[in-house]
Tab-separated table of C-alpha atoms in Angstrom:
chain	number	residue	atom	x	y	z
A	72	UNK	CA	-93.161	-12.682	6.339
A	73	UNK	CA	-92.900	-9.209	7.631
A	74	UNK	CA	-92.069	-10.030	10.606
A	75	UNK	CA	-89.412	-12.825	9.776
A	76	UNK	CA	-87.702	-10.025	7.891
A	77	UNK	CA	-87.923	-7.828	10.504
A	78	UNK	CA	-86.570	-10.806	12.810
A	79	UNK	CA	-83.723	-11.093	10.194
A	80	UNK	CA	-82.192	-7.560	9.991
A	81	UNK	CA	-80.844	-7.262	13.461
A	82	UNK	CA	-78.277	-10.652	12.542
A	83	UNK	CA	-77.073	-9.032	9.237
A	84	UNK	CA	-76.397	-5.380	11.290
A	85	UNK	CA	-74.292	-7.244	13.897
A	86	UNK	CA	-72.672	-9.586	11.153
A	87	UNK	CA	-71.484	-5.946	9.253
A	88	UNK	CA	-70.114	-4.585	12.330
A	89	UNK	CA	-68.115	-7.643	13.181
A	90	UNK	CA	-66.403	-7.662	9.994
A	91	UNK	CA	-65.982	-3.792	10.450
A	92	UNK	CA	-64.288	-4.825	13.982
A	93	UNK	CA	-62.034	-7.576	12.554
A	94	UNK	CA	-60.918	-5.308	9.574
A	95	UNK	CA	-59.971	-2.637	12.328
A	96	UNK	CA	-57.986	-5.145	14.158
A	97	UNK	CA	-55.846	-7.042	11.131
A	98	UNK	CA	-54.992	-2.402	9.941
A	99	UNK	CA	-54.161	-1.642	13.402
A	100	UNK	CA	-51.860	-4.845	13.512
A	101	UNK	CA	-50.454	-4.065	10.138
A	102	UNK	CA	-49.515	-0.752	11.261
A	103	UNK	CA	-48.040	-1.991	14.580
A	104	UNK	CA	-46.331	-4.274	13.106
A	105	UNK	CA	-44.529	-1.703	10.341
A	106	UNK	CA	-43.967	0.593	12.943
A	107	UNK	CA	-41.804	-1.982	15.430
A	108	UNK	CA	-39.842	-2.225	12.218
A	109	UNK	CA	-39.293	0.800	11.274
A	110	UNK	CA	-38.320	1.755	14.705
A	111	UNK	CA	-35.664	-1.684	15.221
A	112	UNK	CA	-34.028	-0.321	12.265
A	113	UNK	CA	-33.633	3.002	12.936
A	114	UNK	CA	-32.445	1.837	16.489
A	115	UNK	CA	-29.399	-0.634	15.098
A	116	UNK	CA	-26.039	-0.096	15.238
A	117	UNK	CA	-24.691	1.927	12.014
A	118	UNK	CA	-21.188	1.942	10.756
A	119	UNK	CA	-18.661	4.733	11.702
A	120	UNK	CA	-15.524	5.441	9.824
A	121	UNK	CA	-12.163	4.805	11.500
A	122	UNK	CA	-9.177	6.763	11.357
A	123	UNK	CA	-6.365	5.249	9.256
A	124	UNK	CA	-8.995	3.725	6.952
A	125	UNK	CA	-10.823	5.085	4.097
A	126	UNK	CA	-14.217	6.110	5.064
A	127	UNK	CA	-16.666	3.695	4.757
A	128	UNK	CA	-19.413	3.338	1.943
A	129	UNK	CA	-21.598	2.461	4.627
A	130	UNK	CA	-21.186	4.917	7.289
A	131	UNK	CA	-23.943	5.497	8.933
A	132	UNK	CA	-26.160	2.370	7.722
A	133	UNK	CA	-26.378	-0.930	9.673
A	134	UNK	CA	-23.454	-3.521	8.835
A	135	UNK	CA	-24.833	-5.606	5.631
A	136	UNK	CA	-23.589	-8.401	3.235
A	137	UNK	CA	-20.841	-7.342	1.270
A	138	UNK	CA	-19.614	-9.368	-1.455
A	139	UNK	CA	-17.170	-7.279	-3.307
A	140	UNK	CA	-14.476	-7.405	-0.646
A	141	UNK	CA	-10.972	-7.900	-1.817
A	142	UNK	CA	-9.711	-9.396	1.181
A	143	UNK	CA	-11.270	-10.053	4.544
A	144	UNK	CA	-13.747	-12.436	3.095
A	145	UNK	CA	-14.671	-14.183	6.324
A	146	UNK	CA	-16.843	-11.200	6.856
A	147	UNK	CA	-18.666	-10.510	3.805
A	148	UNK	CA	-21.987	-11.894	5.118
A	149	UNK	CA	-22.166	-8.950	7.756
A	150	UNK	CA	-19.414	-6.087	7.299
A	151	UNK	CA	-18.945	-2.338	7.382
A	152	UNK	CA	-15.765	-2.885	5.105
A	153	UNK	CA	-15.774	-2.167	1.183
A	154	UNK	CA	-13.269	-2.753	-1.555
A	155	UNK	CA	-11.250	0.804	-0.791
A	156	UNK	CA	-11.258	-0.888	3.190
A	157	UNK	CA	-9.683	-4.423	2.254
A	158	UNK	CA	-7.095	-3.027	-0.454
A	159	UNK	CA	-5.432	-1.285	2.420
A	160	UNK	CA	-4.912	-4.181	4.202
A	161	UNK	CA	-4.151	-6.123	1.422
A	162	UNK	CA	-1.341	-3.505	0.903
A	163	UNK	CA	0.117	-4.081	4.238
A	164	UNK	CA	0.085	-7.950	4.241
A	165	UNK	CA	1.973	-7.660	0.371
A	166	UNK	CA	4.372	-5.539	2.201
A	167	UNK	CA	4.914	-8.198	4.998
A	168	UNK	CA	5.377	-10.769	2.088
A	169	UNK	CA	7.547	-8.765	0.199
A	170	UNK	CA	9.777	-7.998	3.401
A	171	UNK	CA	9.972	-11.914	4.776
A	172	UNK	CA	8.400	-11.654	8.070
A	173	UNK	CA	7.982	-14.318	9.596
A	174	UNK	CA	4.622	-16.242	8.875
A	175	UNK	CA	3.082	-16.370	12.360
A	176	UNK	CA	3.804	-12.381	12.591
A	177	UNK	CA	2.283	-12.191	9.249
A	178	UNK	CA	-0.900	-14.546	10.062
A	179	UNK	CA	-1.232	-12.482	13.698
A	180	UNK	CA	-1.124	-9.356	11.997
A	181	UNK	CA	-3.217	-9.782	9.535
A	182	UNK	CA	-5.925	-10.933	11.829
A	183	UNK	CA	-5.752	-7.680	13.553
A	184	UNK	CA	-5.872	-5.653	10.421
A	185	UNK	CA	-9.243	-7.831	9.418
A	186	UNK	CA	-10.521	-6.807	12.516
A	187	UNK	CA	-11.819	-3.995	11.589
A	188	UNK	CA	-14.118	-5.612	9.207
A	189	UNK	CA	-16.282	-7.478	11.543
A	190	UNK	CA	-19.321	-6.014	12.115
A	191	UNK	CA	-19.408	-5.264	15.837
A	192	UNK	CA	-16.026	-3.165	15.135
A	193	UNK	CA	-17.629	-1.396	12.434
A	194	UNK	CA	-20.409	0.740	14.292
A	195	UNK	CA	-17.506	1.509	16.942
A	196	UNK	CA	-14.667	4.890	16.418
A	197	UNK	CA	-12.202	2.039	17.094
A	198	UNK	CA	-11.760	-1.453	16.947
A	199	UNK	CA	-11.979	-2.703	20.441
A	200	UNK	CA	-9.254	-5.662	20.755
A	201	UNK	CA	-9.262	-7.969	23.611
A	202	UNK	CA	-5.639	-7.228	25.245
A	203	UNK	CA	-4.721	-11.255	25.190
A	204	UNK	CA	-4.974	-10.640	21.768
A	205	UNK	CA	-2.634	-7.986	22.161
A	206	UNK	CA	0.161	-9.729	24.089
A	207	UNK	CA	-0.137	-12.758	21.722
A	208	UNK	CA	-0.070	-10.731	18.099
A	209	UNK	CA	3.278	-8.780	19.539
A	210	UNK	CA	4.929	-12.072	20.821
A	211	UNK	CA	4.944	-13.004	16.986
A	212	UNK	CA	5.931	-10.100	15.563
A	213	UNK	CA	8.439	-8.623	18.295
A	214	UNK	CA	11.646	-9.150	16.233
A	215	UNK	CA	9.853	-7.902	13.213
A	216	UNK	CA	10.513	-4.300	11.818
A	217	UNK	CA	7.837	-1.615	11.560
A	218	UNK	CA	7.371	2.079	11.387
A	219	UNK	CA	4.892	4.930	11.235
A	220	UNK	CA	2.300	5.671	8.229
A	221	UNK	CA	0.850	9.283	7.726
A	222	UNK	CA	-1.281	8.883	10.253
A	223	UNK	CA	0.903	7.930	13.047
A	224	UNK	CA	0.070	4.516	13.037
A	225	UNK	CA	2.383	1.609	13.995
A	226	UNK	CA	2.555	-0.015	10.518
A	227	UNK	CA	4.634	-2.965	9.384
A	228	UNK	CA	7.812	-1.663	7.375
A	229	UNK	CA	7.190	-0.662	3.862
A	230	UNK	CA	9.552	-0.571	0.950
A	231	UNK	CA	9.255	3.323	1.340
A	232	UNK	CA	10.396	3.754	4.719
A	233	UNK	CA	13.467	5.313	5.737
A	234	UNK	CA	13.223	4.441	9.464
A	235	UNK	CA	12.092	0.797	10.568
A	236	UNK	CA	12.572	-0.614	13.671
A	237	UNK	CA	12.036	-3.592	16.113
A	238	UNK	CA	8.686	-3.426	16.850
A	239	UNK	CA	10.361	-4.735	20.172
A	240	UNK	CA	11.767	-1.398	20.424
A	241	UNK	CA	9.220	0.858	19.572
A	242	UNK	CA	7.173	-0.201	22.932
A	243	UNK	CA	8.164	1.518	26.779
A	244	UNK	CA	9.428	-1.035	29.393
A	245	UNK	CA	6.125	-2.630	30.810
A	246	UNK	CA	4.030	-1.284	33.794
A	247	UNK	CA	1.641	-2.415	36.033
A	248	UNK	CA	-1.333	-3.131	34.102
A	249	UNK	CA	0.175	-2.018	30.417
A	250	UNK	CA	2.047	-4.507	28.075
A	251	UNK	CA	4.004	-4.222	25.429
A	252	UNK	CA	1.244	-6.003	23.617
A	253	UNK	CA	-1.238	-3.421	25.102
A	254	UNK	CA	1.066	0.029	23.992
A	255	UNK	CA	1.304	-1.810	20.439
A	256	UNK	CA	-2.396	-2.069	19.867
A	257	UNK	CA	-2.466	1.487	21.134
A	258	UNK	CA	-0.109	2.690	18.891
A	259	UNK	CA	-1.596	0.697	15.687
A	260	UNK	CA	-4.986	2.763	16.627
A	261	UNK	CA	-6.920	-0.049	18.527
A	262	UNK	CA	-9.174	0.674	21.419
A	263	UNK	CA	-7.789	-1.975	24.268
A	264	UNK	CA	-9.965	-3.791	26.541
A	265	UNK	CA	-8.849	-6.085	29.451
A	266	UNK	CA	-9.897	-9.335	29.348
A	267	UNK	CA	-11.170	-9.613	32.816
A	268	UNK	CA	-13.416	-6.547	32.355
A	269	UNK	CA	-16.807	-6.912	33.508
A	270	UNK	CA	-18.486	-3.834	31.933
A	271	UNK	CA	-20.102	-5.857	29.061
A	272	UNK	CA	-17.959	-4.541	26.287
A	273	UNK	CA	-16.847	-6.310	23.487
A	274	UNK	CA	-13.508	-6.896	22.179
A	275	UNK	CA	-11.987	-8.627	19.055
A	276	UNK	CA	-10.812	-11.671	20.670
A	277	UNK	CA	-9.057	-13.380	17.412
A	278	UNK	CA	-11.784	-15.419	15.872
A	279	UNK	CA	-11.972	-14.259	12.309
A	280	UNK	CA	-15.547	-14.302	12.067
A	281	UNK	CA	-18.215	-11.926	11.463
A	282	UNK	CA	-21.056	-14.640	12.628
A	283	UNK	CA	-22.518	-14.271	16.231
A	284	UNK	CA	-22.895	-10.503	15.539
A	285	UNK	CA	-24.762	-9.880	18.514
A	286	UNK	CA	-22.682	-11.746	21.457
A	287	UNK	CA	-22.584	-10.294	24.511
A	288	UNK	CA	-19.123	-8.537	25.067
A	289	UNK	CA	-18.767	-10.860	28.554
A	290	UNK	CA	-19.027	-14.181	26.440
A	291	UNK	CA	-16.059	-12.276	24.148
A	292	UNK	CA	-13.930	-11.829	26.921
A	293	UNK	CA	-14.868	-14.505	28.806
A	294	UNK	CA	-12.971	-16.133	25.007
A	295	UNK	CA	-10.145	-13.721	24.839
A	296	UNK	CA	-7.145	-15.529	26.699
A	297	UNK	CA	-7.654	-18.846	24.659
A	298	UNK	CA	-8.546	-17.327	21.512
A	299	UNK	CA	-5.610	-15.310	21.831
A	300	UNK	CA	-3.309	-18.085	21.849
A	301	UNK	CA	-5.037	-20.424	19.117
A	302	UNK	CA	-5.227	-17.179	16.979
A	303	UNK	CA	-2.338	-18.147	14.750
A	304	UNK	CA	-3.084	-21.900	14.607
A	305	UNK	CA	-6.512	-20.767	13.566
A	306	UNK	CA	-5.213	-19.117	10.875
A	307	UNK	CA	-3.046	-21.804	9.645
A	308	UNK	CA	-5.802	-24.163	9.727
A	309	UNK	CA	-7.803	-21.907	7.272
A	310	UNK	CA	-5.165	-20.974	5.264
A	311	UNK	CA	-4.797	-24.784	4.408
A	312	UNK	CA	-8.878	-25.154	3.953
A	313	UNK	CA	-9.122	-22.163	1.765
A	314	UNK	CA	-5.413	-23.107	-0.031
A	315	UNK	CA	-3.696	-20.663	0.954
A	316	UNK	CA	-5.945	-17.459	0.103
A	317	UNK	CA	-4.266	-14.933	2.305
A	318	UNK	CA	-0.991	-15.851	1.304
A	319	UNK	CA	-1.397	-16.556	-2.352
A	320	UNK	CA	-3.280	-13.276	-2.470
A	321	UNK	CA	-0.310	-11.412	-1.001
A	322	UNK	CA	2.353	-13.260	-3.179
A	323	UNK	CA	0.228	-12.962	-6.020
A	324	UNK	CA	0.143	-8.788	-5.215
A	325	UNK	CA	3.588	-9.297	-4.683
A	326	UNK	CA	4.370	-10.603	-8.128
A	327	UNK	CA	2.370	-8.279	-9.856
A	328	UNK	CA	4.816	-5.489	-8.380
A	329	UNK	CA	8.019	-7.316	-9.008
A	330	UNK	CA	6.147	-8.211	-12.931
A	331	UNK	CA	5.319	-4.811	-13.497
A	332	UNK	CA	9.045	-3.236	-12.102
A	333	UNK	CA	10.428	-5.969	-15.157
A	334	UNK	CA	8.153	-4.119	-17.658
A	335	UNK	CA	9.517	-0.527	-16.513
A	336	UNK	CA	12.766	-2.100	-17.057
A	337	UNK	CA	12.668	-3.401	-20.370
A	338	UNK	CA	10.610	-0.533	-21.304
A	339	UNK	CA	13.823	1.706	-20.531
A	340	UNK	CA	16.293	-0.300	-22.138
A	341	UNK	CA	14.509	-0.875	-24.701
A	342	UNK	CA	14.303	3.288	-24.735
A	343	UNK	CA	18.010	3.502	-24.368
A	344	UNK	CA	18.735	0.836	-27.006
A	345	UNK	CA	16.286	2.929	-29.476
A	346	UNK	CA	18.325	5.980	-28.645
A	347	UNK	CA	21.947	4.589	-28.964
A	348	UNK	CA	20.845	2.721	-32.483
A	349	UNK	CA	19.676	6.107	-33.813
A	350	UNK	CA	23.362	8.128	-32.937
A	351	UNK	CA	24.788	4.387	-34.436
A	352	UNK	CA	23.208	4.937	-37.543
A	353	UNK	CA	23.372	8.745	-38.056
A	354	UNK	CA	27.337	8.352	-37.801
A	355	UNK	CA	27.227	5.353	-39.739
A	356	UNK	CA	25.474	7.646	-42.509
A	357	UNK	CA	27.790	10.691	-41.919
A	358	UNK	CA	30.721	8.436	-42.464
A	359	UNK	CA	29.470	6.649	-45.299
A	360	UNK	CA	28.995	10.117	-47.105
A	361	UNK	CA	32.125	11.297	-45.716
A	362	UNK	CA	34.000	8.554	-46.864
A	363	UNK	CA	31.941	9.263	-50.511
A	364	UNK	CA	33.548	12.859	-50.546
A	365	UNK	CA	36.755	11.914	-49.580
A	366	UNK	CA	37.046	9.340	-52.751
A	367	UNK	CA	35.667	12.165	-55.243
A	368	UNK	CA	37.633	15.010	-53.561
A	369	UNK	CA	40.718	12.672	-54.459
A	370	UNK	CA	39.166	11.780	-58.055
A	371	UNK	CA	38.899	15.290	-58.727
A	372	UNK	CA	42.355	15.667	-57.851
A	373	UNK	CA	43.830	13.058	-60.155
A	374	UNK	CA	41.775	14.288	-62.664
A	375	UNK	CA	43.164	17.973	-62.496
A	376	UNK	CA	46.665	16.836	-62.340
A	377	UNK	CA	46.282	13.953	-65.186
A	378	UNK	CA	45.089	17.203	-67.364
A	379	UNK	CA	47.675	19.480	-66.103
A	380	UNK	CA	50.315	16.933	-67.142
A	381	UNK	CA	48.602	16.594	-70.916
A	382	UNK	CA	48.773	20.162	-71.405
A	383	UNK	CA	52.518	20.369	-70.403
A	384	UNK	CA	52.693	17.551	-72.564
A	385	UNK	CA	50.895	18.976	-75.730
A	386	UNK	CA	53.410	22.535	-74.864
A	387	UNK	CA	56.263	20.555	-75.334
């Protein structure tokens, strides 16, 4: 029996050190495995304020899903953009309502604005736009009036303007290799990349959508010329999926100003009508009394010359 034990010991030792070995491998795996995380995520793209928007809430963390956006909404599932973001350029779209441009201007433009809200604009300085894009967005808006914001941006015209022009004539006669389309994009702050370029980069190429974050930016431009054109039809199309949502947002913003200008009316005349009853009434009241002192002034009178008359009278 001694010797069966003895026989027996060597199997449990190796058994124990096995299980020591396996534990050693799942912890070092563990760890591994953590570590490639924590390293992807510190390596991925974070957002970066751009100039002419409000800072991000974001900058400086990686693009996430952002549900509280006011406008934009094709890119809520992977944005940079927050509320203070999409008021801005629901702003500028109410102001394009408000003014009548024309509604492919308006859908083309307001593409570009919501450019900025896809994610692989968001962890750029600048929004990169394909220049197709370019050339197509001023083609609808060239007869369309616009001017400068505070930050020397190439804005659509705003009730607040003093200066608008053509956008037509805002733009240099065209070089070699520079478009109208090209200085416009330039002059609204976007970073413009040709659409044959073959250094990888990618451009906003007019598909409002914030899926297929991480294309290549050769499959983008490779897209540019063709989504450039459909850009506006896209638009339509979605506008009539979603009802209407950009536009009945804007007219709906657009109301709410025109609604609220009413109350500031009606709130003054109803001031001025306050003001003019009160002088109404106060001379209404000082000639009612006046008219009251007149009648006993003359009563008075009467009175003194009835007994003036009884004492002659009585004399004689």
């Amino acid at each position: 029996s001694v010797i069966a034990e003895r026989e027996r010991m060597p199997a449990r030792g190796s058994m124990t050190d096995r299980r020591a070995i396996r534990a050693r491998s799942l912890v070092a795996t563990l760890l591994a495995v953590i570590l490639s995380g924590v390293a992807a995520k510190s390596s991925a793209p974070t957002c970066v304020s751009h100039a002419g928007y409000p800072d991000f809430l974001s900058h400086g963390k990686p693009p996430s899903k952002n549900r509280g956006l006011t406008f934009c909404q094709q890119y809520e599932r992977s944005t940079c953009c927050d509320r203070g973001t999409t008021d801005g350029v629901r702003r500028v779209v109410a102001h394009m309502q408000a003014n009548g441009f024309d509604p492919k201007c308006r859908e083309a433009w307001t593409s570009l604005e919501c450019s900025v809200c896809d994610p692989r604009a968001g962890v750029t300085s600048k929004t990169r736009v394909c220049a197709g894009v370019c050339d197509a967005v001023f083609r609808a808006c060239a007869d369309e009036h616009f001017a400068e914001d505070s930050s020397g941006r190439v804005v659509p015209c705003r009730a607040s303007d003093t200066i608008c022009a053509k956008l037509s004539d805002w733009m240099a006669q065209e070089t070699e290799g520079t478009t109208k389309g090209t200085q416009m994009c330039v002059a609204a702050g976007y970073d413009v990349v040709s659409d044959v370029s073959s250094d990888g980069r990618w451009c906003f190429d007019g598909a409002d959508s914030g899926a297929g974050a991480g294309a290549s930016g050769a499959s983008s431009s490779s897209r540019a010329s063709s989504g450039a054109e459909r850009g506006a039809e896209r638009a339509k199309k979605k506008k009539k999926k979603k009802g209407g949502m950009v536009d009945s947002e804007a007219e709906e913003f657009a109301k709410l100003q025109s609604w609220m200008s009413r109350v500031y009316v009606a709130v003054g005349v109803g001031a001025v009508a306050r003001v003019a009853y009160k002088v109404w009434d106060r001379r209404r009241t000082e000639s009612s009394s006046g008219a009251a002192r007149r009648a006993a002034r003359v009563a008075a009178e009467n009175r003194s010359r009835r007994a003036a008359f009884d004492n002659q009278a009585k004399m004689l």
